[in-house]
Coordinates of C-alpha atoms (C1' of nucleotides) in Angstrom, one line a residue:
Chain X
M1 CA -4.6 -3.8 -33.8
S2 CA -3.5 -2.5 -30.4
D3 CA -6.2 -3.7 -28.0
A4 CA -8.2 -1.1 -26.2
G5 CA -8.2 -3.0 -23.0
A6 CA -6.0 -3.5 -20.0
D7 CA -6.1 -7.2 -19.4
K8 CA -3.8 -8.7 -21.9
G9 CA -0.2 -7.8 -21.1
H10 CA -0.6 -8.4 -17.4
P11 CA -2.1 -11.4 -15.3
A12 CA -3.1 -8.8 -12.9
E13 CA -1.8 -10.3 -9.7
A14 CA -3.6 -10.2 -6.5
G15 CA -0.8 -8.0 -5.0
D16 CA -1.5 -5.3 -7.6
V17 CA -5.0 -5.1 -6.4
F18 CA -4.1 -4.8 -2.8
K19 CA -1.6 -2.1 -3.6
A20 CA -4.0 -0.3 -5.8
L21 CA -6.5 -0.2 -2.9
A22 CA -4.0 0.9 -0.5
D23 CA -4.2 4.7 -1.5
P24 CA -7.0 6.7 -0.2
T25 CA -7.3 8.9 -3.4
R26 CA -7.5 5.7 -5.6
R27 CA -10.3 4.5 -3.3
K28 CA -12.2 7.7 -3.8
I29 CA -11.8 7.4 -7.6
L30 CA -13.4 3.9 -7.4
D31 CA -16.2 5.5 -5.2
E32 CA -16.7 8.1 -7.9
L33 CA -16.9 5.5 -10.7
A34 CA -19.2 3.3 -8.5
E35 CA -21.4 6.2 -8.3
R36 CA -21.2 7.3 -11.9
D37 CA -19.5 4.8 -14.2
G38 CA -17.9 5.7 -17.4
Q39 CA -16.4 9.2 -16.7
T40 CA -13.5 10.8 -18.3
L41 CA -10.4 12.0 -16.7
F42 CA -11.5 15.5 -16.4
E43 CA -14.8 14.6 -15.0
I44 CA -13.1 12.6 -12.3
C45 CA -10.8 15.4 -11.5
S46 CA -13.6 18.1 -11.1
R47 CA -16.0 15.8 -9.3
L48 CA -13.3 14.7 -6.7
A49 CA -12.3 18.4 -6.2
M50 CA -15.8 19.3 -5.5
K51 CA -17.1 16.5 -3.4
H52 CA -14.0 15.6 -1.5
Q53 CA -12.0 18.9 -1.6
L54 CA -9.3 16.9 -3.2
G55 CA -6.9 19.3 -4.9
S56 CA -5.3 16.5 -7.0
S57 CA -3.9 17.6 -10.3
R58 CA -4.9 15.9 -13.6
Q59 CA -1.7 14.1 -13.9
A60 CA -1.9 12.8 -10.4
I61 CA -5.4 11.3 -11.1
S62 CA -4.1 10.0 -14.4
Q63 CA -1.3 8.2 -12.8
H64 CA -3.8 6.7 -10.1
L65 CA -5.9 5.6 -12.9
E66 CA -3.0 3.7 -14.5
V67 CA -2.5 1.9 -11.3
L68 CA -6.1 1.0 -11.1
I69 CA -6.1 -0.2 -14.8
R70 CA -3.0 -2.5 -14.0
A71 CA -4.8 -4.0 -11.3
D72 CA -7.8 -4.7 -13.5
L73 CA -10.2 -2.7 -11.2
V74 CA -10.7 0.0 -14.0
A75 CA -11.1 -0.6 -17.7
S76 CA -10.6 2.4 -20.3
R77 CA -12.3 2.8 -23.6
R78 CA -11.4 5.4 -26.2
A79 CA -14.0 7.4 -28.1
G80 CA -12.6 10.3 -30.2
R81 CA -10.8 12.5 -27.9
Y82 CA -12.5 11.2 -24.8
K83 CA -11.4 8.2 -22.8
F84 CA -14.1 6.8 -20.6
H85 CA -13.2 4.8 -17.6
H86 CA -15.2 1.9 -16.1
L87 CA -15.2 0.2 -12.8
N88 CA -14.6 -3.5 -12.8
T89 CA -15.4 -5.2 -9.5
E90 CA -14.4 -8.6 -10.6
P91 CA -11.0 -8.6 -8.8
L92 CA -12.7 -7.8 -5.5
E93 CA -14.9 -10.9 -5.6
R94 CA -12.9 -13.5 -3.6
L95 CA -10.2 -11.2 -2.5
T96 CA -10.3 -11.8 1.3
D97 CA -11.7 -15.4 1.1
R98 CA -8.1 -16.5 1.4
W99 CA -7.9 -15.9 5.0
R100 CA -11.6 -16.4 5.9
N101 CA -11.7 -19.9 4.4
R102 CA -8.4 -21.0 6.1
E103 CA -6.9 -21.8 2.7
A104 CA -3.8 -20.1 1.6
K105 CA -2.6 -20.4 -2.0
E106 CA -0.4 -17.7 -3.4
S107 CA 1.0 -14.2 -2.7
Chain W
M1 CA -12.2 -3.0 31.3
S2 CA -8.9 -2.8 29.5
D3 CA -9.5 -5.4 26.9
A4 CA -6.5 -7.3 25.7
G5 CA -7.5 -6.5 22.2
A6 CA -6.4 -3.8 19.7
D7 CA -9.6 -1.8 19.2
K8 CA -9.5 0.8 21.8
G9 CA -6.8 3.2 21.1
H10 CA -7.4 3.3 17.4
P11 CA -10.7 3.2 15.5
A12 CA -9.0 0.9 13.1
E13 CA -9.8 2.8 10.0
A14 CA -10.4 1.0 6.7
G15 CA -7.4 2.6 5.2
D16 CA -5.1 0.8 7.7
V17 CA -6.7 -2.4 6.6
F18 CA -5.9 -1.8 3.0
K19 CA -2.4 -0.6 3.7
A20 CA -1.8 -3.6 5.9
L21 CA -2.8 -5.9 3.2
A22 CA -0.7 -4.2 0.5
D23 CA 2.4 -5.9 1.5
P24 CA 3.2 -9.5 0.4
T25 CA 5.1 -10.4 3.4
R26 CA 2.3 -9.4 5.7
R27 CA -0.2 -11.3 3.6
K28 CA 2.1 -14.4 4.1
I29 CA 2.0 -13.8 7.9
L30 CA -1.7 -13.8 7.7
D31 CA -1.5 -17.0 5.6
E32 CA 0.6 -18.5 8.4
L33 CA -1.8 -17.5 11.1
A34 CA -4.8 -18.8 9.2
E35 CA -3.1 -22.1 8.9
R36 CA -2.0 -22.2 12.6
D37 CA -3.4 -19.6 14.8
G38 CA -1.8 -18.3 18.0
Q39 CA 1.9 -18.5 17.0
T40 CA 4.7 -16.4 18.6
L41 CA 7.0 -14.1 16.9
F42 CA 9.8 -16.7 16.6
E43 CA 7.5 -19.3 15.3
I44 CA 6.4 -17.1 12.6
C45 CA 9.8 -16.2 11.7
S46 CA 11.1 -19.7 11.4
R47 CA 8.0 -21.1 9.6
L48 CA 8.0 -18.2 7.0
A49 CA 11.8 -18.8 6.4
M50 CA 11.2 -22.5 5.9
K51 CA 8.0 -22.5 3.8
H52 CA 8.6 -19.4 1.8
Q53 CA 12.3 -18.9 1.8
L54 CA 11.6 -15.6 3.4
G55 CA 14.8 -14.3 4.9
S56 CA 13.1 -11.7 6.9
S57 CA 14.7 -10.8 10.2
R58 CA 12.9 -11.0 13.6
Q59 CA 12.7 -7.3 13.7
A60 CA 11.1 -7.0 10.2
I61 CA 8.4 -9.5 11.0
S62 CA 7.9 -7.7 14.4
Q63 CA 7.2 -4.5 12.6
H64 CA 4.9 -6.1 10.2
L65 CA 3.0 -7.5 13.1
E66 CA 2.6 -4.1 14.5
V67 CA 1.0 -2.8 11.3
L68 CA -1.4 -5.9 11.3
I69 CA -2.3 -5.2 14.9
R70 CA -3.0 -1.4 14.1
A71 CA -5.2 -2.6 11.3
D72 CA -7.1 -5.0 13.8
L73 CA -6.2 -8.0 11.6
V74 CA -4.1 -9.5 14.4
A75 CA -4.7 -9.5 18.1
S76 CA -1.8 -10.3 20.5
R77 CA -1.9 -11.9 23.9
R78 CA 0.9 -12.0 26.3
A79 CA 1.6 -15.2 28.5
G80 CA 4.8 -15.1 30.4
R81 CA 7.8 -14.5 28.2
Y82 CA 5.6 -15.5 25.1
K83 CA 3.4 -13.4 23.1
F84 CA 0.9 -15.2 20.9
H85 CA -0.7 -13.8 17.8
H86 CA -4.2 -14.4 16.7
L87 CA -5.8 -13.8 13.4
N88 CA -8.9 -11.6 13.3
T89 CA -10.8 -11.7 10.1
E90 CA -13.4 -9.4 11.2
P91 CA -12.1 -6.3 9.3
L92 CA -12.2 -8.3 6.0
E93 CA -15.8 -9.1 6.2
R94 CA -17.5 -6.2 4.3
L95 CA -14.3 -4.6 3.0
T96 CA -15.0 -4.5 -0.6
D97 CA -18.9 -4.3 -0.5
R98 CA -18.4 -0.5 -0.7
W99 CA -17.8 -0.8 -4.5
R100 CA -19.9 -3.9 -5.2
N101 CA -23.0 -2.5 -3.7
R102 CA -22.6 0.8 -5.4
E103 CA -22.7 2.5 -2.0
A104 CA -19.7 4.8 -1.0
K105 CA -19.6 6.1 2.4
E106 CA -16.1 6.9 3.7
S107 CA -12.4 6.6 3.1
Chain L
dA1 C1' 23.1 -16.1 40.4
dT2 C1' 24.0 -16.9 35.5
dA3 C1' 22.9 -17.9 31.0
dA4 C1' 19.5 -18.6 27.5
dT5 C1' 15.3 -17.4 25.4
dA6 C1' 11.5 -14.3 23.8
dG7 C1' 10.8 -9.8 22.7
dG8 C1' 11.2 -4.4 22.6
dC9 C1' 13.1 0.3 21.3
dA10 C1' 15.1 3.5 18.3
dA11 C1' 18.1 5.4 14.8
dG12 C1' 19.7 5.1 10.1
dC13 C1' 19.3 3.9 5.3
dA14 C1' 17.7 2.4 0.6
dG15 C1' 14.1 1.9 -2.4
dC16 C1' 9.6 3.1 -3.6
dT17 C1' 5.7 6.1 -4.4
dA18 C1' 2.8 10.0 -5.1
dC19 C1' 3.0 14.3 -6.9
dT20 C1' 4.6 18.1 -9.6
dT21 C1' 6.4 20.5 -13.8
dG22 C1' 7.0 21.1 -18.5
dC23 C1' 6.2 20.1 -23.0
dC24 C1' 4.0 17.2 -26.4
dT25 C1' 0.1 14.9 -29.4
dA26 C1' -4.6 14.1 -31.0
dT27 C1' -9.4 15.4 -31.6
dC28 C1' -13.1 18.8 -32.3
dA29 C1' -15.3 23.5 -33.0
dA30 C1' -15.0 28.2 -35.0
Chain A
dT1 C1' -6.8 27.2 -41.0
dT2 C1' -6.5 28.5 -35.7
dG3 C1' -7.7 27.8 -31.2
dA4 C1' -9.5 25.1 -27.6
dT5 C1' -10.2 20.7 -25.4
dA6 C1' -8.7 16.0 -23.7
dG7 C1' -5.1 13.6 -22.7
dG8 C1' 0.0 11.6 -22.7
dC9 C1' 5.1 11.3 -21.6
dA10 C1' 9.1 11.9 -19.0
dA11 C1' 12.2 13.9 -15.6
dG12 C1' 12.8 15.4 -11.0
dT13 C1' 11.5 15.7 -6.0
dA14 C1' 9.8 15.1 -1.1
dG15 C1' 8.1 11.8 1.8
dC16 C1' 7.0 7.4 3.2
dT17 C1' 8.2 2.4 4.1
dG18 C1' 10.4 -1.8 4.8
dC19 C1' 14.6 -3.3 6.6
dT20 C1' 18.8 -3.5 9.0
dT21 C1' 21.7 -2.6 13.1
dG22 C1' 22.8 -2.3 17.8
dC23 C1' 21.4 -2.2 22.4
dC24 C1' 18.1 -3.0 25.9
dT25 C1' 14.4 -5.5 29.2
dA26 C1' 11.8 -9.5 30.9
dT27 C1' 11.0 -14.2 31.8
dT28 C1' 12.6 -19.0 32.3
dA29 C1' 16.0 -22.8 32.8
dT30 C1' 20.2 -24.7 35.0

DNA sequence: ATAATAGGCAAGCAGCTACTTGCCTATCAA
DNA sequence: TTGATAGGCAAGTAGCTGCTTGCCTATTAT
């Protein structure tokens, strides 16, 4: 039991997606995963530190990943002592159509 | 010169757009402007209160509009004692392509 | 002119949020 | 086994953010 995903307990509201995207560090994490999908926490940490001079600690990145997972923008998969993170662009698909199509629906 | 818009003093970074969209009240303001463009502050206040049971004060909405203007999502135009607000969807156009196209550029 | 309307400015405050710190568990190599 | 690696949990904290409060200016109606 205990699903390895992150799309069961939450409906992943649109508000969570916007809030997740509101942080620059989280956006850089998504950039990193877009460039190389399936990285572990330590990989993301070291690559962010090198490429962006981001001195974020491991725990900081871990908490950011939690937010991204809650927003369904990142899916995690356990394999032994490693935990790989994968980018999911599906919540981004029709995110802004709401205002471009002149059709408001929900918050 | 001296355009009546909001793209001169600020480059209107992408981060400002994401932060502006992170608040549910601001998203509802955009919904309102998408449904009826060119409303004044008082119009937005009363319509939000009616349709969404949003008990936000005038100053609260005013401050939200400031954020939206800084993000270039709303343009304001003065006419006498009225100030009309217009929705600008241009910053939303390629907002999420950055991760969907696998091409990271800037924060 | 006087009052009403539409909006602006700024200080203060409560709640949230990103981050740190410290310690813990689990898996793998020697 | 022991130690190193990969990650988790939880409390504490500083700064940001959304909102209120109070007072102010500008434009319009009477």
